[in-house]
Amino acid sequence: LMPAVEAAENSTICRPIALWSAAIIRLRMVEQASRNKGGMPVDTPPMKILDNSVRRSLGCSAAEPFLWLSLYWVESTQNKFKQEHSKYLRMSYQLGPNEGWIALKRNPVAFANYEGLPSDVATNAINEFLALINNEFYVQAVDILSGPAWRLHDAILTQLATLPHRSREAFARSAYDRGLDVKIPGIELPYSKPP
């Protein structure tokens, strides 16, 4: 695919779908390289190429919430998190507030630097987490809570009181089944924690 990716990126004609596809392929290549290195950061040249590809695609079509998320991730990974990068995450939330597939990727990324986010973006991250639970993404929400959001679990769990009882109960059962020892507001599980 690389000849097609490079042709799309080097074209003088703005073709949104081609540039979006090129950026997604570049992102996947960086993700795979990171996975092959055991989660270690990818070398600078591939990240810079990805950064350019994402920016080129957004320059052609700026209404892509996933690419704004990608740009936030690339900038935060390449240059260490800076609050100025939050504007990219904010754009992702503004353009795709209810896109589940994006939320599943965006929410863990948002919690990774939660303390440095402006209050509106931090609120979006919490609300998105609650929406994941309310939309029955229980296992994924448990993974987020036990992973990048764990240091905030007390503050997050108090927010669960706003969710319907059935959502809280299903999330609690999912957390319990995964061995996560948390107290969900208003939920008492009738059996002891698994070993």
PDB file of C-alpha atoms in Angstrom:
ATOM      1  CA  LEU A   1       0.000   0.000   0.000  1.00  0.00           C
ATOM      2  CA  MET A   2       2.908   2.375   0.492  1.00  0.00           C
ATOM      3  CA  PRO A   3       3.069   3.593  -3.127  1.00  0.00           C
ATOM      4  CA  ALA A   4      -0.627   4.547  -2.928  1.00  0.00           C
ATOM      5  CA  VAL A   5      -0.125   6.172   0.497  1.00  0.00           C
ATOM      6  CA  GLU A   6       2.822   8.231  -0.754  1.00  0.00           C
ATOM      7  CA  ALA A   7       0.985   9.178  -3.951  1.00  0.00           C
ATOM      8  CA  ALA A   8      -1.991  10.446  -1.924  1.00  0.00           C
ATOM      9  CA  GLU A   9       0.271  12.391   0.442  1.00  0.00           C
ATOM     10  CA  ASN A  10       2.290  13.960  -2.377  1.00  0.00           C
ATOM     11  CA  SER A  11      -0.643  14.841  -4.602  1.00  0.00           C
ATOM     12  CA  THR A  12      -1.300  18.521  -5.253  1.00  0.00           C
ATOM     13  CA  ILE A  13      -5.033  17.744  -5.344  1.00  0.00           C
ATOM     14  CA  CYS A  14      -6.934  17.642  -2.053  1.00  0.00           C
ATOM     15  CA  ARG A  15      -8.596  14.206  -1.915  1.00  0.00           C
ATOM     16  CA  PRO A  16     -10.025  13.853   1.608  1.00  0.00           C
ATOM     17  CA  ILE A  17     -10.703  10.097   1.535  1.00  0.00           C
ATOM     18  CA  ALA A  18      -7.267   9.278   0.114  1.00  0.00           C
ATOM     19  CA  LEU A  19      -5.481  11.464   2.669  1.00  0.00           C
ATOM     20  CA  TRP A  20      -7.595  10.113   5.545  1.00  0.00           C
ATOM     21  CA  SER A  21      -6.771   6.564   4.445  1.00  0.00           C
ATOM     22  CA  ALA A  22      -3.065   7.389   4.189  1.00  0.00           C
ATOM     23  CA  ALA A  23      -3.059   8.833   7.711  1.00  0.00           C
ATOM     24  CA  ILE A  24      -4.887   5.785   9.096  1.00  0.00           C
ATOM     25  CA  ILE A  25      -2.398   3.425   7.431  1.00  0.00           C
ATOM     26  CA  ARG A  26       0.508   5.452   8.858  1.00  0.00           C
ATOM     27  CA  LEU A  27      -1.109   5.374  12.312  1.00  0.00           C
ATOM     28  CA  ARG A  28      -1.549   1.610  12.123  1.00  0.00           C
ATOM     29  CA  MET A  29       2.109   1.207  11.128  1.00  0.00           C
ATOM     30  CA  VAL A  30       3.224   3.237  14.158  1.00  0.00           C
ATOM     31  CA  GLU A  31       0.894   1.271  16.463  1.00  0.00           C
ATOM     32  CA  GLN A  32       2.304  -1.993  15.132  1.00  0.00           C
ATOM     33  CA  ALA A  33       5.899  -0.780  15.522  1.00  0.00           C
ATOM     34  CA  SER A  34       5.129   0.204  19.127  1.00  0.00           C
ATOM     35  CA  ARG A  35       3.557  -3.195  19.804  1.00  0.00           C
ATOM     36  CA  ASN A  36       6.633  -4.915  18.342  1.00  0.00           C
ATOM     37  CA  LYS A  37       8.833  -2.898  20.700  1.00  0.00           C
ATOM     38  CA  GLY A  38       6.785  -3.966  23.727  1.00  0.00           C
ATOM     39  CA  GLY A  39       4.883  -0.683  23.973  1.00  0.00           C
ATOM     40  CA  MET A  40       8.003   1.475  23.856  1.00  0.00           C
ATOM     41  CA  PRO A  41       7.750   4.775  21.943  1.00  0.00           C
ATOM     42  CA  VAL A  42       8.344   4.560  18.244  1.00  0.00           C
ATOM     43  CA  ASP A  43      11.453   6.147  16.750  1.00  0.00           C
ATOM     44  CA  THR A  44      11.199   9.782  15.753  1.00  0.00           C
ATOM     45  CA  PRO A  45      11.162   9.470  11.920  1.00  0.00           C
ATOM     46  CA  PRO A  46       7.981   7.330  11.698  1.00  0.00           C
ATOM     47  CA  MET A  47       6.241   9.595  14.241  1.00  0.00           C
ATOM     48  CA  LYS A  48       7.188  12.711  12.275  1.00  0.00           C
ATOM     49  CA  ILE A  49       5.919  11.111   9.072  1.00  0.00           C
ATOM     50  CA  LEU A  50       2.661  10.211  10.849  1.00  0.00           C
ATOM     51  CA  ASP A  51       2.384  13.761  12.225  1.00  0.00           C
ATOM     52  CA  ASN A  52       2.785  15.189   8.706  1.00  0.00           C
ATOM     53  CA  SER A  53       0.288  12.718   7.259  1.00  0.00           C
ATOM     54  CA  VAL A  54      -2.368  13.517   9.885  1.00  0.00           C
ATOM     55  CA  ARG A  55      -1.834  17.273   9.461  1.00  0.00           C
ATOM     56  CA  ARG A  56      -2.032  16.972   5.676  1.00  0.00           C
ATOM     57  CA  SER A  57      -5.322  15.086   5.949  1.00  0.00           C
ATOM     58  CA  LEU A  58      -6.779  17.589   8.432  1.00  0.00           C
ATOM     59  CA  GLY A  59      -5.628  20.419   6.157  1.00  0.00           C
ATOM     60  CA  CYS A  60      -7.756  18.915   3.408  1.00  0.00           C
ATOM     61  CA  SER A  61     -10.752  17.981   5.584  1.00  0.00           C
ATOM     62  CA  ALA A  62     -10.772  19.343   9.139  1.00  0.00           C
ATOM     63  CA  ALA A  63     -13.996  17.635  10.279  1.00  0.00           C
ATOM     64  CA  GLU A  64     -12.428  14.278  11.209  1.00  0.00           C
ATOM     65  CA  PRO A  65     -12.687  13.652  14.979  1.00  0.00           C
ATOM     66  CA  PHE A  66     -10.491  10.556  14.868  1.00  0.00           C
ATOM     67  CA  LEU A  67      -7.674  12.421  13.161  1.00  0.00           C
ATOM     68  CA  TRP A  68      -7.861  15.215  15.767  1.00  0.00           C
ATOM     69  CA  LEU A  69      -7.490  12.515  18.419  1.00  0.00           C
ATOM     70  CA  SER A  70      -4.574  11.049  16.454  1.00  0.00           C
ATOM     71  CA  LEU A  71      -2.893  14.453  16.266  1.00  0.00           C
ATOM     72  CA  TYR A  72      -3.300  14.891  20.037  1.00  0.00           C
ATOM     73  CA  TRP A  73      -1.755  11.458  20.627  1.00  0.00           C
ATOM     74  CA  VAL A  74       1.128  12.067  18.201  1.00  0.00           C
ATOM     75  CA  GLU A  75       1.965  15.472  19.699  1.00  0.00           C
ATOM     76  CA  SER A  76       1.727  14.197  23.282  1.00  0.00           C
ATOM     77  CA  THR A  77       3.856  11.170  22.447  1.00  0.00           C
ATOM     78  CA  GLN A  78       6.485  12.992  20.385  1.00  0.00           C
ATOM     79  CA  ASN A  79       6.853  16.129  22.465  1.00  0.00           C
ATOM     80  CA  LYS A  80       5.674  15.065  25.919  1.00  0.00           C
ATOM     81  CA  PHE A  81       2.253  16.274  26.992  1.00  0.00           C
ATOM     82  CA  LYS A  82       1.730  20.032  26.947  1.00  0.00           C
ATOM     83  CA  GLN A  83      -1.571  21.694  27.739  1.00  0.00           C
ATOM     84  CA  GLU A  84      -1.542  23.329  24.297  1.00  0.00           C
ATOM     85  CA  HIS A  85      -2.044  19.859  22.775  1.00  0.00           C
ATOM     86  CA  SER A  86      -5.450  19.742  24.486  1.00  0.00           C
ATOM     87  CA  LYS A  87      -6.925  21.848  21.691  1.00  0.00           C
ATOM     88  CA  TYR A  88      -6.639  18.809  19.402  1.00  0.00           C
ATOM     89  CA  LEU A  89      -8.448  16.605  21.903  1.00  0.00           C
ATOM     90  CA  ARG A  90     -11.102  19.318  22.318  1.00  0.00           C
ATOM     91  CA  MET A  91     -11.666  19.318  18.538  1.00  0.00           C
ATOM     92  CA  SER A  92     -12.107  15.545  18.600  1.00  0.00           C
ATOM     93  CA  TYR A  93     -14.775  15.876  21.293  1.00  0.00           C
ATOM     94  CA  GLN A  94     -16.509  18.731  19.486  1.00  0.00           C
ATOM     95  CA  LEU A  95     -16.630  16.966  16.116  1.00  0.00           C
ATOM     96  CA  GLY A  96     -17.377  13.426  17.338  1.00  0.00           C
ATOM     97  CA  PRO A  97     -18.918  13.561  20.805  1.00  0.00           C
ATOM     98  CA  ASN A  98     -21.019  10.401  20.425  1.00  0.00           C
ATOM     99  CA  GLU A  99     -19.027   8.147  18.123  1.00  0.00           C
ATOM    100  CA  GLY A 100     -18.534   4.978  20.147  1.00  0.00           C
ATOM    101  CA  TRP A 101     -15.615   3.587  18.190  1.00  0.00           C
ATOM    102  CA  ILE A 102     -13.732   6.858  18.670  1.00  0.00           C
ATOM    103  CA  ALA A 103     -14.727   7.090  22.342  1.00  0.00           C
ATOM    104  CA  LEU A 104     -13.224   3.658  23.000  1.00  0.00           C
ATOM    105  CA  LYS A 105      -9.871   4.921  21.728  1.00  0.00           C
ATOM    106  CA  ARG A 106     -10.160   8.506  22.944  1.00  0.00           C
ATOM    107  CA  ASN A 107     -11.140   7.888  26.567  1.00  0.00           C
ATOM    108  CA  PRO A 108      -7.973   6.030  27.655  1.00  0.00           C
ATOM    109  CA  VAL A 109      -5.838   8.593  25.817  1.00  0.00           C
ATOM    110  CA  ALA A 110      -7.655  11.455  27.558  1.00  0.00           C
ATOM    111  CA  PHE A 111      -7.178   9.895  31.008  1.00  0.00           C
ATOM    112  CA  ALA A 112      -3.445   9.401  30.402  1.00  0.00           C
ATOM    113  CA  ASN A 113      -2.859  13.160  30.896  1.00  0.00           C
ATOM    114  CA  TYR A 114      -6.090  14.006  32.693  1.00  0.00           C
ATOM    115  CA  GLU A 115      -4.579  16.316  35.315  1.00  0.00           C
ATOM    116  CA  GLY A 116      -3.125  18.576  32.618  1.00  0.00           C
ATOM    117  CA  LEU A 117      -6.330  18.941  30.611  1.00  0.00           C
ATOM    118  CA  PRO A 118      -8.389  22.143  30.680  1.00  0.00           C
ATOM    119  CA  SER A 119     -11.532  21.703  32.780  1.00  0.00           C
ATOM    120  CA  ASP A 120     -13.898  21.454  29.789  1.00  0.00           C
ATOM    121  CA  VAL A 121     -11.859  18.675  28.171  1.00  0.00           C
ATOM    122  CA  ALA A 122     -11.461  16.857  31.507  1.00  0.00           C
ATOM    123  CA  THR A 123     -15.241  17.033  31.951  1.00  0.00           C
ATOM    124  CA  ASN A 124     -15.659  15.582  28.452  1.00  0.00           C
ATOM    125  CA  ALA A 125     -13.421  12.636  29.441  1.00  0.00           C
ATOM    126  CA  ILE A 126     -15.492  11.875  32.551  1.00  0.00           C
ATOM    127  CA  ASN A 127     -18.796  12.244  30.673  1.00  0.00           C
ATOM    128  CA  GLU A 128     -17.503  10.020  27.892  1.00  0.00           C
ATOM    129  CA  PHE A 129     -16.550   7.349  30.442  1.00  0.00           C
ATOM    130  CA  LEU A 130     -20.056   7.486  31.906  1.00  0.00           C
ATOM    131  CA  ALA A 131     -21.541   7.266  28.398  1.00  0.00           C
ATOM    132  CA  LEU A 132     -19.473   4.144  27.699  1.00  0.00           C
ATOM    133  CA  ILE A 133     -21.014   2.479  30.746  1.00  0.00           C
ATOM    134  CA  ASN A 134     -24.492   3.731  29.918  1.00  0.00           C
ATOM    135  CA  ASN A 135     -24.098   2.308  26.395  1.00  0.00           C
ATOM    136  CA  GLU A 136     -23.075  -1.105  27.737  1.00  0.00           C
ATOM    137  CA  PHE A 137     -19.338  -0.988  27.019  1.00  0.00           C
ATOM    138  CA  TYR A 138     -18.757  -2.463  30.475  1.00  0.00           C
ATOM    139  CA  VAL A 139     -15.623  -4.511  29.804  1.00  0.00           C
ATOM    140  CA  GLN A 140     -13.950  -1.632  27.985  1.00  0.00           C
ATOM    141  CA  ALA A 141     -14.889   0.772  30.790  1.00  0.00           C
ATOM    142  CA  VAL A 142     -13.386  -1.617  33.364  1.00  0.00           C
ATOM    143  CA  ASP A 143     -10.173  -1.725  31.289  1.00  0.00           C
ATOM    144  CA  ILE A 144     -10.055   2.081  31.211  1.00  0.00           C
ATOM    145  CA  LEU A 145     -10.786   2.409  34.936  1.00  0.00           C
ATOM    146  CA  SER A 146      -8.214  -0.211  35.924  1.00  0.00           C
ATOM    147  CA  GLY A 147      -5.664   1.225  33.479  1.00  0.00           C
ATOM    148  CA  PRO A 148      -5.115   4.894  32.614  1.00  0.00           C
ATOM    149  CA  ALA A 149      -7.911   6.181  34.881  1.00  0.00           C
ATOM    150  CA  TRP A 150      -7.034   4.186  38.003  1.00  0.00           C
ATOM    151  CA  ARG A 151      -5.382   7.090  39.832  1.00  0.00           C
ATOM    152  CA  LEU A 152      -8.724   8.949  39.484  1.00  0.00           C
ATOM    153  CA  HIS A 153     -10.983   6.018  40.374  1.00  0.00           C
ATOM    154  CA  ASP A 154     -12.448   7.551  43.536  1.00  0.00           C
ATOM    155  CA  ALA A 155     -13.528  10.722  41.726  1.00  0.00           C
ATOM    156  CA  ILE A 156     -14.840   8.760  38.740  1.00  0.00           C
ATOM    157  CA  LEU A 157     -16.782   6.233  40.812  1.00  0.00           C
ATOM    158  CA  THR A 158     -18.712   8.943  42.652  1.00  0.00           C
ATOM    159  CA  GLN A 159     -19.920  10.185  39.256  1.00  0.00           C
ATOM    160  CA  LEU A 160     -21.486   6.781  38.548  1.00  0.00           C
ATOM    161  CA  ALA A 161     -24.344   7.666  40.901  1.00  0.00           C
ATOM    162  CA  THR A 162     -25.862   9.656  38.017  1.00  0.00           C
ATOM    163  CA  LEU A 163     -26.281   6.502  35.898  1.00  0.00           C
ATOM    164  CA  PRO A 164     -29.336   4.238  35.928  1.00  0.00           C
ATOM    165  CA  HIS A 165     -29.222   1.393  38.451  1.00  0.00           C
ATOM    166  CA  ARG A 166     -29.096  -1.309  35.749  1.00  0.00           C
ATOM    167  CA  SER A 167     -25.990   0.306  34.155  1.00  0.00           C
ATOM    168  CA  ARG A 168     -24.221   0.601  37.509  1.00  0.00           C
ATOM    169  CA  GLU A 169     -25.111  -2.970  38.415  1.00  0.00           C
ATOM    170  CA  ALA A 170     -23.858  -4.381  35.095  1.00  0.00           C
ATOM    171  CA  PHE A 171     -20.653  -2.350  35.347  1.00  0.00           C
ATOM    172  CA  ALA A 172     -20.141  -3.495  38.953  1.00  0.00           C
ATOM    173  CA  ARG A 173     -20.592  -7.125  37.939  1.00  0.00           C
ATOM    174  CA  SER A 174     -18.136  -6.669  35.077  1.00  0.00           C
ATOM    175  CA  ALA A 175     -15.580  -5.051  37.400  1.00  0.00           C
ATOM    176  CA  TYR A 176     -16.120  -7.805  39.964  1.00  0.00           C
ATOM    177  CA  ASP A 177     -15.740 -10.557  37.355  1.00  0.00           C
ATOM    178  CA  ARG A 178     -12.429  -9.008  36.269  1.00  0.00           C
ATOM    179  CA  GLY A 179     -11.187  -8.970  39.882  1.00  0.00           C
ATOM    180  CA  LEU A 180     -11.395  -5.190  40.294  1.00  0.00           C
ATOM    181  CA  ASP A 181     -12.216  -4.275  43.890  1.00  0.00           C
ATOM    182  CA  VAL A 182     -14.244  -1.051  43.630  1.00  0.00           C
ATOM    183  CA  LYS A 183     -17.354   0.279  45.346  1.00  0.00           C
ATOM    184  CA  ILE A 184     -20.044   1.339  42.878  1.00  0.00           C
ATOM    185  CA  PRO A 185     -22.592   3.776  44.374  1.00  0.00           C
ATOM    186  CA  GLY A 186     -25.838   2.042  45.313  1.00  0.00           C
ATOM    187  CA  ILE A 187     -24.704  -1.447  44.286  1.00  0.00           C
ATOM    188  CA  GLU A 188     -24.185  -4.377  46.622  1.00  0.00           C
ATOM    189  CA  LEU A 189     -23.008  -7.572  44.998  1.00  0.00           C
ATOM    190  CA  PRO A 190     -24.336 -10.649  46.842  1.00  0.00           C
ATOM    191  CA  TYR A 191     -21.176 -12.715  46.798  1.00  0.00           C
ATOM    192  CA  SER A 192     -17.543 -12.412  47.756  1.00  0.00           C
ATOM    193  CA  LYS A 193     -14.785 -11.178  45.467  1.00  0.00           C
ATOM    194  CA  PRO A 194     -13.189 -13.818  43.230  1.00  0.00           C
ATOM    195  CA  PRO A 195      -9.673 -15.029  44.164  1.00  0.00           C
TER     196      PRO A 195
END
